[in-house]
Amino acid sequence: MKLTRRKLLGTAGAAAAFSALPMRFAMAQDRSIRHFWWGNPTRDERTFQVIDLFKAAHPQIDVSGEAIGWGDYWTKMATQTAGGNMADVVQMDHGFINEYVSRGALLPLDEYVGNGLQLDHYDDGANAVGTINGGLYGVSIGSTSQAIPYNTRVFEEAGVEFDPLNWTTEDFAAACARITEHTGGAVTGSEDLSLYIENFEVWVRQAGREMYSEDGKIALTVEDVRSYWDFWGELREAGVIEGPDATVRLDKGMSELGIVRGTSAMTFRYANQVGAVQSLMADPVGAAMVPHRAGMEYGHFVLPSMFLSMTRDAGDKEAVIAYINHWITSPEAIVTLGLDRGIPPSEMGREALAPHMSEVDSRVVAYFSGIQDKIGPTPTRKPKGAGEVRDNFMRTGTEVVLGNMPASEAAERFVEDAGYILERAQ
């Protein structure tokens, strides 16, 4: 049998609130839940501290935490889902929540709202993305937007002057060239972002389009993909961004980033992750917008950085609700979490956090406030199969970065493959 690329793809895809709970739960001594999240050293430390706070307030409930890096998180999640062994509480991403709801892997939380789960203090619309087909499947635990973390010392010493809240791709390219020249190539201007679909999404929105249509199909164009890969290809050819060897390591851990290792001056992250980058390096880290193409829109949007969701394998559902509620109503928990998972989506949370913000936290909040008048509408919901489309983007882009395929051919292939992946996933 001839194994076509299409057939290959088809085969591959295969505290206060708790006190309101009934007393019959309060006396139990053998209750336990599991919490699974993707993390980094800073996030893991903060999360385990919140777990300890919860356990101190609810000694009858044990919580075991399981953390893994983003690169392996969804593979392990898929394995646990297939095996019927999901953790009781999982951290969800806006790009995957619709897919896991479609699989029946998450439970709606609506019956608990006002009955153990307090959401009346949340900002209007804060849980809109986590509400799917009329049901609440994910409680937002932070708001964020895209950002370009940059090494301010390197920028200053290279004499780069720019407006971090309003710069173009031409400004970005000039900064990369200046930094690389000033450091004699020891530090390139930026990580090569060819394989970052999250950065690419901003590029698409700058042209006034969305990644996906309302009916779950590909809405971007071949030209969107080609122009993006060509832009990074030109910088790569000029030698002002990191080379292929550093680029094709997919979903790198935070400590592997060029800005942390001191080999590049910029990378892509969400604003809430700037603090984690700062925690791994001595030079001060600033936050800039993703540069926009001259004459086009900014492309940014605000999104829930992540959700807490209850899985279909949850045993003690009341304990799960008490745990989630503790995260969003306990001032101690909110202060402990800081901005790592995003800016609190409630005024109560922001007021609790304000006196405790670090210098980098203050920079992140100032950045987030500064971009508000440049924020576009919330993007269309990512359809089932979006996770596999992301993987395909990285695989196909790798061929471009390694010089095995021209951007024009790779762009056509990616759009064709993505369309088929989504069609098959429905």
GROMACS .gro file of C-alpha atoms in nm:
model
  426
    1MET     CA    1   0.000   0.000   0.000
    2LYS     CA    2   0.131   0.340  -0.089
    3LEU     CA    3   0.160   0.548   0.229
    4THR     CA    4   0.077   0.904   0.135
    5ARG     CA    5   0.140   1.202   0.360
    6ARG     CA    6  -0.237   1.236   0.404
    7LYS     CA    7  -0.270   0.872   0.511
    8LEU     CA    8   0.023   0.916   0.745
    9LEU     CA    9  -0.148   1.211   0.910
   10GLY     CA   10  -0.468   1.009   0.939
   11THR     CA   11  -0.288   0.731   1.118
   12ALA     CA   12  -0.101   0.964   1.351
   13GLY     CA   13  -0.404   1.145   1.469
   14ALA     CA   14  -0.570   0.888   1.639
   15ALA     CA   15  -1.129   2.896   5.233
   16ALA     CA   16  -1.438   3.088   5.315
   17ALA     CA   17  -1.632   2.908   5.055
   18PHE     CA   18  -1.525   2.570   5.174
   19SER     CA   19  -1.675   2.638   5.513
   20ALA     CA   20  -2.011   2.657   5.339
   21LEU     CA   21  -1.982   2.301   5.213
   22PRO     CA   22  -2.187   2.035   5.390
   23MET     CA   23  -2.041   1.927   5.722
   24ARG     CA   24  -2.052   1.561   5.622
   25PHE     CA   25  -1.736   1.630   5.423
   26ALA     CA   26  -1.560   1.819   5.697
   27MET     CA   27  -1.503   1.515   5.918
   28ALA     CA   28  -1.358   1.290   5.651
   29GLN     CA   29  -0.988   1.213   5.703
   30ASP     CA   30  -0.892   1.020   5.393
   31ARG     CA   31  -0.970   1.262   5.114
   32SER     CA   32  -0.717   1.334   4.848
   33ILE     CA   33  -0.693   1.496   4.507
   34ARG     CA   34  -0.424   1.527   4.239
   35HIS     CA   35  -0.331   1.849   4.063
   36PHE     CA   36  -0.141   1.834   3.733
   37TRP     CA   37   0.011   2.143   3.572
   38TRP     CA   38   0.281   2.250   3.329
   39GLY     CA   39   0.538   2.458   3.502
   40ASN     CA   40   0.884   2.595   3.549
   41PRO     CA   41   1.097   2.614   3.864
   42THR     CA   42   0.940   2.939   3.980
   43ARG     CA   43   0.583   2.828   3.909
   44ASP     CA   44   0.636   2.490   4.070
   45GLU     CA   45   0.769   2.647   4.389
   46ARG     CA   46   0.476   2.887   4.410
   47THR     CA   47   0.223   2.614   4.336
   48PHE     CA   48   0.352   2.382   4.606
   49GLN     CA   49   0.339   2.673   4.850
   50VAL     CA   50  -0.029   2.726   4.762
   51ILE     CA   51  -0.091   2.354   4.806
   52ASP     CA   52   0.060   2.380   5.155
   53LEU     CA   53  -0.163   2.679   5.232
   54PHE     CA   54  -0.469   2.485   5.119
   55LYS     CA   55  -0.374   2.177   5.321
   56ALA     CA   56  -0.317   2.391   5.631
   57ALA     CA   57  -0.665   2.539   5.591
   58HIS     CA   58  -0.820   2.201   5.498
   59PRO     CA   59  -0.624   1.936   5.689
   60GLN     CA   60  -0.877   1.671   5.595
   61ILE     CA   61  -0.782   1.697   5.225
   62ASP     CA   62  -0.445   1.588   5.091
   63VAL     CA   63  -0.325   1.734   4.760
   64SER     CA   64  -0.050   1.577   4.552
   65GLY     CA   65   0.106   1.796   4.287
   66GLU     CA   66   0.246   1.677   3.954
   67ALA     CA   67   0.443   1.921   3.739
   68ILE     CA   68   0.607   1.880   3.401
   69GLY     CA   69   0.736   2.112   3.131
   70TRP     CA   70   0.507   2.241   2.856
   71GLY     CA   71   0.682   2.031   2.593
   72ASP     CA   72   0.575   1.703   2.754
   73TYR     CA   73   0.258   1.818   2.926
   74TRP     CA   74   0.009   1.752   2.649
   75THR     CA   75   0.159   1.417   2.560
   76LYS     CA   76   0.123   1.303   2.920
   77MET     CA   77  -0.224   1.456   2.939
   78ALA     CA   78  -0.330   1.261   2.630
   79THR     CA   79  -0.190   0.940   2.778
   80GLN     CA   80  -0.370   0.991   3.109
   81THR     CA   81  -0.691   1.080   2.927
   82ALA     CA   82  -0.677   0.766   2.716
   83GLY     CA   83  -0.597   0.558   3.022
   84GLY     CA   84  -0.877   0.700   3.236
   85ASN     CA   85  -0.626   0.827   3.488
   86MET     CA   86  -0.646   1.203   3.463
   87ALA     CA   87  -0.559   1.410   3.768
   88ASP     CA   88  -0.861   1.552   3.951
   89VAL     CA   89  -0.758   1.911   3.874
   90VAL     CA   90  -0.566   2.002   3.561
   91GLN     CA   91  -0.421   2.322   3.429
   92MET     CA   92  -0.576   2.402   3.089
   93ASP     CA   93  -0.464   2.628   2.808
   94HIS     CA   94  -0.697   2.831   2.587
   95GLY     CA   95  -0.564   2.646   2.285
   96PHE     CA   96  -0.655   2.304   2.420
   97ILE     CA   97  -0.962   2.348   2.642
   98ASN     CA   98  -1.212   2.318   2.358
   99GLU     CA   99  -1.045   1.999   2.242
  100TYR     CA  100  -1.060   1.837   2.587
  101VAL     CA  101  -1.422   1.943   2.634
  102SER     CA  102  -1.499   1.783   2.297
  103ARG     CA  103  -1.337   1.462   2.420
  104GLY     CA  104  -1.560   1.461   2.727
  105ALA     CA  105  -1.249   1.481   2.946
  106LEU     CA  106  -1.359   1.784   3.151
  107LEU     CA  107  -1.666   1.836   3.369
  108PRO     CA  108  -1.883   2.149   3.371
  109LEU     CA  109  -1.858   2.354   3.688
  110ASP     CA  110  -2.186   2.542   3.661
  111GLU     CA  111  -2.366   2.355   3.941
  112TYR     CA  112  -2.094   2.461   4.185
  113VAL     CA  113  -2.097   2.834   4.103
  114GLY     CA  114  -2.236   3.001   4.415
  115ASN     CA  115  -2.233   2.659   4.580
  116GLY     CA  116  -1.871   2.626   4.685
  117LEU     CA  117  -1.720   2.811   4.388
  118GLN     CA  118  -1.721   3.189   4.422
  119LEU     CA  119  -1.699   3.381   4.098
  120ASP     CA  120  -1.909   3.687   4.173
  121HIS     CA  121  -1.596   3.897   4.227
  122TYR     CA  122  -1.454   3.819   3.880
  123ASP     CA  123  -1.421   4.076   3.602
  124ASP     CA  124  -1.699   4.072   3.344
  125GLY     CA  125  -1.617   3.824   3.071
  126ALA     CA  126  -1.318   3.679   3.258
  127ASN     CA  127  -1.452   3.327   3.214
  128ALA     CA  128  -1.592   3.372   2.864
  129VAL     CA  129  -1.318   3.164   2.696
  130GLY     CA  130  -1.362   2.886   2.953
  131THR     CA  131  -1.735   2.874   2.881
  132ILE     CA  132  -1.801   2.634   2.596
  133ASN     CA  133  -2.141   2.546   2.456
  134GLY     CA  134  -2.300   2.721   2.751
  135GLY     CA  135  -2.105   2.531   3.018
  136LEU     CA  136  -1.819   2.656   3.238
  137TYR     CA  137  -1.528   2.415   3.197
  138GLY     CA  138  -1.234   2.627   3.307
  139VAL     CA  139  -1.191   2.897   3.573
  140SER     CA  140  -0.947   3.164   3.459
  141ILE     CA  141  -0.661   3.210   3.702
  142GLY     CA  142  -0.495   3.501   3.524
  143SER     CA  143  -0.507   3.735   3.225
  144THR     CA  144  -0.216   3.796   2.994
  145SER     CA  145  -0.108   3.900   2.645
  146GLN     CA  146   0.183   3.833   2.414
  147ALA     CA  147   0.521   3.992   2.489
  148ILE     CA  148   0.881   4.010   2.372
  149PRO     CA  149   1.105   3.987   2.682
  150TYR     CA  150   1.432   4.170   2.615
  151ASN     CA  151   1.762   4.218   2.795
  152THR     CA  152   1.763   4.589   2.877
  153ARG     CA  153   2.138   4.597   2.954
  154VAL     CA  154   2.226   4.457   2.612
  155PHE     CA  155   1.989   4.701   2.443
  156GLU     CA  156   2.135   4.999   2.630
  157GLU     CA  157   2.499   4.902   2.572
  158ALA     CA  158   2.429   4.853   2.200
  159GLY     CA  159   2.264   5.196   2.187
  160VAL     CA  160   1.929   5.063   2.069
  161GLU     CA  161   1.652   5.315   2.124
  162PHE     CA  162   1.295   5.209   2.056
  163ASP     CA  163   0.939   5.235   2.181
  164PRO     CA  164   0.858   4.895   2.333
  165LEU     CA  165   0.486   4.964   2.300
  166ASN     CA  166   0.493   5.071   1.938
  167TRP     CA  167   0.765   4.931   1.715
  168THR     CA  168   0.767   4.774   1.372
  169THR     CA  169   0.929   4.468   1.224
  170GLU     CA  170   1.178   4.702   1.057
  171ASP     CA  171   1.269   4.843   1.400
  172PHE     CA  172   1.302   4.488   1.529
  173ALA     CA  173   1.534   4.385   1.245
  174ALA     CA  174   1.747   4.697   1.297
  175ALA     CA  175   1.776   4.621   1.670
  176CYS     CA  176   1.885   4.265   1.595
  177ALA     CA  177   2.152   4.388   1.355
  178ARG     CA  178   2.279   4.654   1.596
  179ILE     CA  179   2.306   4.415   1.891
  180THR     CA  180   2.478   4.144   1.689
  181GLU     CA  181   2.727   4.393   1.548
  182HIS     CA  182   2.795   4.559   1.885
  183THR     CA  183   2.866   4.229   2.059
  184GLY     CA  184   3.072   4.089   1.771
  185GLY     CA  185   2.818   3.810   1.733
  186ALA     CA  186   2.849   3.691   2.092
  187VAL     CA  187   2.487   3.794   2.143
  188THR     CA  188   2.242   3.785   1.855
  189GLY     CA  189   1.941   4.011   1.848
  190SER     CA  190   1.679   3.747   1.907
  191GLU     CA  191   1.586   3.386   1.929
  192ASP     CA  192   1.458   3.264   1.589
  193LEU     CA  193   1.080   3.259   1.640
  194SER     CA  194   1.001   3.066   1.321
  195LEU     CA  195   0.848   2.777   1.514
  196TYR     CA  196   0.645   2.981   1.766
  197ILE     CA  197   0.286   2.953   1.643
  198GLU     CA  198   0.182   3.182   1.931
  199ASN     CA  199   0.394   3.461   1.781
  200PHE     CA  200   0.276   3.368   1.432
  201GLU     CA  201  -0.086   3.414   1.544
  202VAL     CA  202  -0.011   3.782   1.615
  203TRP     CA  203   0.138   3.807   1.265
  204VAL     CA  204  -0.184   3.669   1.115
  205ARG     CA  205  -0.404   3.902   1.316
  206GLN     CA  206  -0.193   4.200   1.205
  207ALA     CA  207  -0.328   4.129   0.857
  208GLY     CA  208  -0.683   4.137   0.991
  209ARG     CA  209  -0.736   3.762   0.982
  210GLU     CA  210  -0.778   3.487   1.242
  211MET     CA  211  -0.611   3.150   1.265
  212TYR     CA  212  -0.944   2.969   1.264
  213SER     CA  213  -1.295   3.041   1.141
  214GLU     CA  214  -1.604   3.023   1.360
  215ASP     CA  215  -1.687   2.682   1.213
  216GLY     CA  216  -1.347   2.540   1.308
  217LYS     CA  217  -1.162   2.561   0.978
  218ILE     CA  218  -0.832   2.724   0.884
  219ALA     CA  219  -0.885   3.095   0.819
  220LEU     CA  220  -0.525   3.207   0.764
  221THR     CA  221  -0.368   3.208   0.417
  222VAL     CA  222  -0.065   3.052   0.255
  223GLU     CA  223   0.071   3.406   0.217
  224ASP     CA  224   0.047   3.459   0.593
  225VAL     CA  225   0.267   3.155   0.654
  226ARG     CA  226   0.512   3.222   0.370
  227SER     CA  227   0.568   3.584   0.467
  228TYR     CA  228   0.625   3.488   0.832
  229TRP     CA  229   0.884   3.222   0.755
  230ASP     CA  230   1.048   3.447   0.495
  231PHE     CA  231   1.080   3.728   0.751
  232TRP     CA  232   1.266   3.504   0.994
  233GLY     CA  233   1.462   3.346   0.710
  234GLU     CA  234   1.602   3.684   0.609
  235LEU     CA  235   1.714   3.756   0.966
  236ARG     CA  236   1.865   3.410   0.990
  237GLU     CA  237   2.052   3.457   0.665
  238ALA     CA  238   2.184   3.791   0.791
  239GLY     CA  239   2.317   3.615   1.100
  240VAL     CA  240   2.141   3.849   1.344
  241ILE     CA  241   1.927   3.586   1.520
  242GLU     CA  242   2.008   3.247   1.666
  243GLY     CA  243   2.104   2.973   1.423
  244PRO     CA  244   1.920   2.652   1.329
  245ASP     CA  245   2.083   2.435   1.596
  246ALA     CA  246   1.935   2.648   1.872
  247THR     CA  247   1.604   2.692   1.690
  248VAL     CA  248   1.492   2.337   1.615
  249ARG     CA  249   1.485   2.231   1.980
  250LEU     CA  250   1.109   2.239   2.016
  251ASP     CA  251   0.929   2.376   2.322
  252LYS     CA  252   1.251   2.461   2.498
  253GLY     CA  253   1.251   2.490   2.872
  254MET     CA  254   1.289   2.835   3.021
  255SER     CA  255   1.653   2.773   3.116
  256GLU     CA  256   1.733   2.687   2.752
  257LEU     CA  257   1.620   3.021   2.612
  258GLY     CA  258   1.891   3.227   2.447
  259ILE     CA  259   1.801   3.532   2.654
  260VAL     CA  260   1.863   3.329   2.971
  261ARG     CA  261   2.183   3.170   2.841
  262GLY     CA  262   2.308   3.510   2.726
  263THR     CA  263   2.330   3.420   2.358
  264SER     CA  264   2.041   3.635   2.236
  265ALA     CA  265   1.870   3.951   2.356
  266MET     CA  266   1.503   3.870   2.290
  267THR     CA  267   1.252   3.587   2.285
  268PHE     CA  268   0.874   3.541   2.281
  269ARG     CA  269   0.668   3.472   2.592
  270TYR     CA  270   0.338   3.572   2.744
  271ALA     CA  271   0.356   3.874   2.974
  272ASN     CA  272   0.298   3.666   3.286
  273GLN     CA  273   0.613   3.465   3.206
  274VAL     CA  274   0.848   3.765   3.208
  275GLY     CA  275   0.897   3.725   3.583
  276ALA     CA  276   1.001   3.363   3.538
  277VAL     CA  277   1.255   3.468   3.274
  278GLN     CA  278   1.385   3.736   3.510
  279SER     CA  279   1.425   3.482   3.791
  280LEU     CA  280   1.679   3.292   3.578
  281MET     CA  281   1.905   3.584   3.483
  282ALA     CA  282   2.075   3.879   3.647
  283ASP     CA  283   2.031   4.145   3.377
  284PRO     CA  284   1.699   4.332   3.402
  285VAL     CA  285   1.433   4.207   3.161
  286GLY     CA  286   1.194   4.442   2.987
  287ALA     CA  287   0.871   4.362   2.804
  288ALA     CA  288   0.792   4.487   2.453
  289MET     CA  289   0.501   4.425   2.219
  290VAL     CA  290   0.540   4.184   1.933
  291PRO     CA  291   0.659   4.421   1.656
  292HIS     CA  292   0.389   4.498   1.401
  293ARG     CA  293   0.420   4.524   1.028
  294ALA     CA  294   0.411   4.886   0.914
  295GLY     CA  295   0.060   4.996   0.824
  296MET     CA  296  -0.101   4.693   0.979
  297GLU     CA  297  -0.279   4.624   1.307
  298TYR     CA  298  -0.100   4.534   1.631
  299GLY     CA  299  -0.242   4.182   1.644
  300HIS     CA  300  -0.230   4.148   2.022
  301PHE     CA  301  -0.518   4.016   2.230
  302VAL     CA  302  -0.586   3.950   2.598
  303LEU     CA  303  -0.647   3.592   2.692
  304PRO     CA  304  -0.680   3.384   3.005
  305SER     CA  305  -0.325   3.268   3.065
  306MET     CA  306  -0.456   2.936   3.193
  307PHE     CA  307  -0.750   2.771   3.361
  308LEU     CA  308  -0.815   2.528   3.641
  309SER     CA  309  -1.049   2.251   3.527
  310MET     CA  310  -1.205   1.947   3.690
  311THR     CA  311  -1.165   1.625   3.495
  312ARG     CA  312  -1.412   1.348   3.433
  313ASP     CA  313  -1.187   1.120   3.647
  314ALA     CA  314  -1.224   1.339   3.957
  315GLY     CA  315  -1.332   1.134   4.257
  316ASP     CA  316  -1.394   1.382   4.538
  317LYS     CA  317  -1.560   1.661   4.343
  318GLU     CA  318  -1.637   1.873   4.651
  319ALA     CA  319  -1.268   1.867   4.745
  320VAL     CA  320  -1.180   1.973   4.391
  321ILE     CA  321  -1.420   2.267   4.412
  322ALA     CA  322  -1.282   2.368   4.752
  323TYR     CA  323  -0.932   2.357   4.607
  324ILE     CA  324  -1.013   2.565   4.300
  325ASN     CA  325  -1.206   2.811   4.516
  326HIS     CA  326  -0.907   2.851   4.747
  327TRP     CA  327  -0.692   2.956   4.451
  328ILE     CA  328  -0.923   3.238   4.348
  329THR     CA  329  -1.052   3.366   4.684
  330SER     CA  330  -0.766   3.328   4.931
  331PRO     CA  331  -0.559   3.650   4.946
  332GLU     CA  332  -0.264   3.447   5.074
  333ALA     CA  333  -0.284   3.214   4.775
  334ILE     CA  334  -0.315   3.504   4.530
  335VAL     CA  335  -0.011   3.679   4.679
  336THR     CA  336   0.188   3.355   4.671
  337LEU     CA  337   0.104   3.293   4.306
  338GLY     CA  338   0.204   3.647   4.209
  339LEU     CA  339   0.184   3.716   3.836
  340ASP     CA  340   0.333   3.389   3.718
  341ARG     CA  341  -0.003   3.268   3.591
  342GLY     CA  342  -0.122   3.608   3.480
  343ILE     CA  343  -0.275   3.920   3.626
  344PRO     CA  344  -0.560   3.830   3.867
  345PRO     CA  345  -0.894   3.858   3.681
  346SER     CA  346  -1.065   4.030   3.975
  347GLU     CA  347  -1.026   4.363   4.150
  348MET     CA  348  -1.006   4.179   4.481
  349GLY     CA  349  -0.713   3.977   4.353
  350ARG     CA  350  -0.530   4.279   4.214
  351GLU     CA  351  -0.578   4.472   4.539
  352ALA     CA  352  -0.444   4.178   4.739
  353LEU     CA  353  -0.139   4.151   4.519
  354ALA     CA  354  -0.052   4.519   4.472
  355PRO     CA  355   0.145   4.576   4.799
  356HIS     CA  356   0.353   4.266   4.736
  357MET     CA  357   0.462   4.312   4.377
  358SER     CA  358   0.830   4.288   4.294
  359GLU     CA  359   1.006   4.530   4.063
  360VAL     CA  360   0.960   4.296   3.767
  361ASP     CA  361   0.594   4.241   3.859
  362SER     CA  362   0.544   4.618   3.850
  363ARG     CA  363   0.707   4.630   3.505
  364VAL     CA  364   0.474   4.358   3.381
  365VAL     CA  365   0.165   4.533   3.515
  366ALA     CA  366   0.283   4.861   3.360
  367TYR     CA  367   0.335   4.681   3.028
  368PHE     CA  368  -0.008   4.517   3.047
  369SER     CA  369  -0.173   4.851   3.124
  370GLY     CA  370   0.023   5.025   2.848
  371ILE     CA  371  -0.096   4.797   2.569
  372GLN     CA  372  -0.466   4.808   2.654
  373ASP     CA  373  -0.548   5.064   2.381
  374LYS     CA  374  -0.373   4.843   2.124
  375ILE     CA  375  -0.555   4.523   2.210
  376GLY     CA  376  -0.775   4.363   1.945
  377PRO     CA  377  -1.085   4.147   1.990
  378THR     CA  378  -1.070   3.802   2.143
  379PRO     CA  379  -0.979   3.549   1.872
  380THR     CA  380  -1.213   3.279   1.757
  381ARG     CA  381  -1.210   2.966   1.971
  382LYS     CA  382  -0.944   2.715   1.877
  383PRO     CA  383  -1.113   2.406   1.737
  384LYS     CA  384  -1.056   2.043   1.818
  385GLY     CA  385  -0.732   1.945   1.647
  386ALA     CA  386  -0.562   2.282   1.710
  387GLY     CA  387  -0.298   2.110   1.920
  388GLU     CA  388  -0.203   1.884   1.631
  389VAL     CA  389  -0.199   2.185   1.397
  390ARG     CA  390   0.052   2.345   1.635
  391ASP     CA  391   0.273   2.036   1.619
  392ASN     CA  392   0.251   2.037   1.240
  393PHE     CA  393   0.350   2.405   1.227
  394MET     CA  394   0.667   2.328   1.422
  395ARG     CA  395   0.751   2.020   1.215
  396THR     CA  396   0.700   2.194   0.882
  397GLY     CA  397   0.875   2.508   1.000
  398THR     CA  398   1.172   2.298   1.105
  399GLU     CA  399   1.219   2.195   0.743
  400VAL     CA  400   1.237   2.564   0.649
  401VAL     CA  401   1.481   2.650   0.927
  402LEU     CA  402   1.708   2.362   0.829
  403GLY     CA  403   1.699   2.469   0.465
  404ASN     CA  404   1.529   2.150   0.346
  405MET     CA  405   1.226   2.326   0.199
  406PRO     CA  406   1.158   2.679   0.071
  407ALA     CA  407   0.910   2.883   0.271
  408SER     CA  408   0.665   2.901  -0.019
  409GLU     CA  409   0.642   2.523  -0.055
  410ALA     CA  410   0.631   2.468   0.322
  411ALA     CA  411   0.352   2.725   0.361
  412GLU     CA  412   0.134   2.547   0.107
  413ARG     CA  413   0.202   2.213   0.275
  414PHE     CA  414   0.122   2.345   0.622
  415VAL     CA  415  -0.210   2.499   0.518
  416GLU     CA  416  -0.310   2.180   0.335
  417ASP     CA  417  -0.213   1.960   0.629
  418ALA     CA  418  -0.381   2.188   0.885
  419GLY     CA  419  -0.704   2.182   0.687
  420TYR     CA  420  -0.700   1.805   0.676
  421ILE     CA  421  -0.615   1.772   1.047
  422LEU     CA  422  -0.912   1.989   1.144
  423GLU     CA  423  -1.143   1.809   0.904
  424ARG     CA  424  -1.046   1.475   1.051
  425ALA     CA  425  -1.075   1.600   1.409
  426GLN     CA  426  -1.437   1.712   1.376
   0.00000   0.00000   0.00000
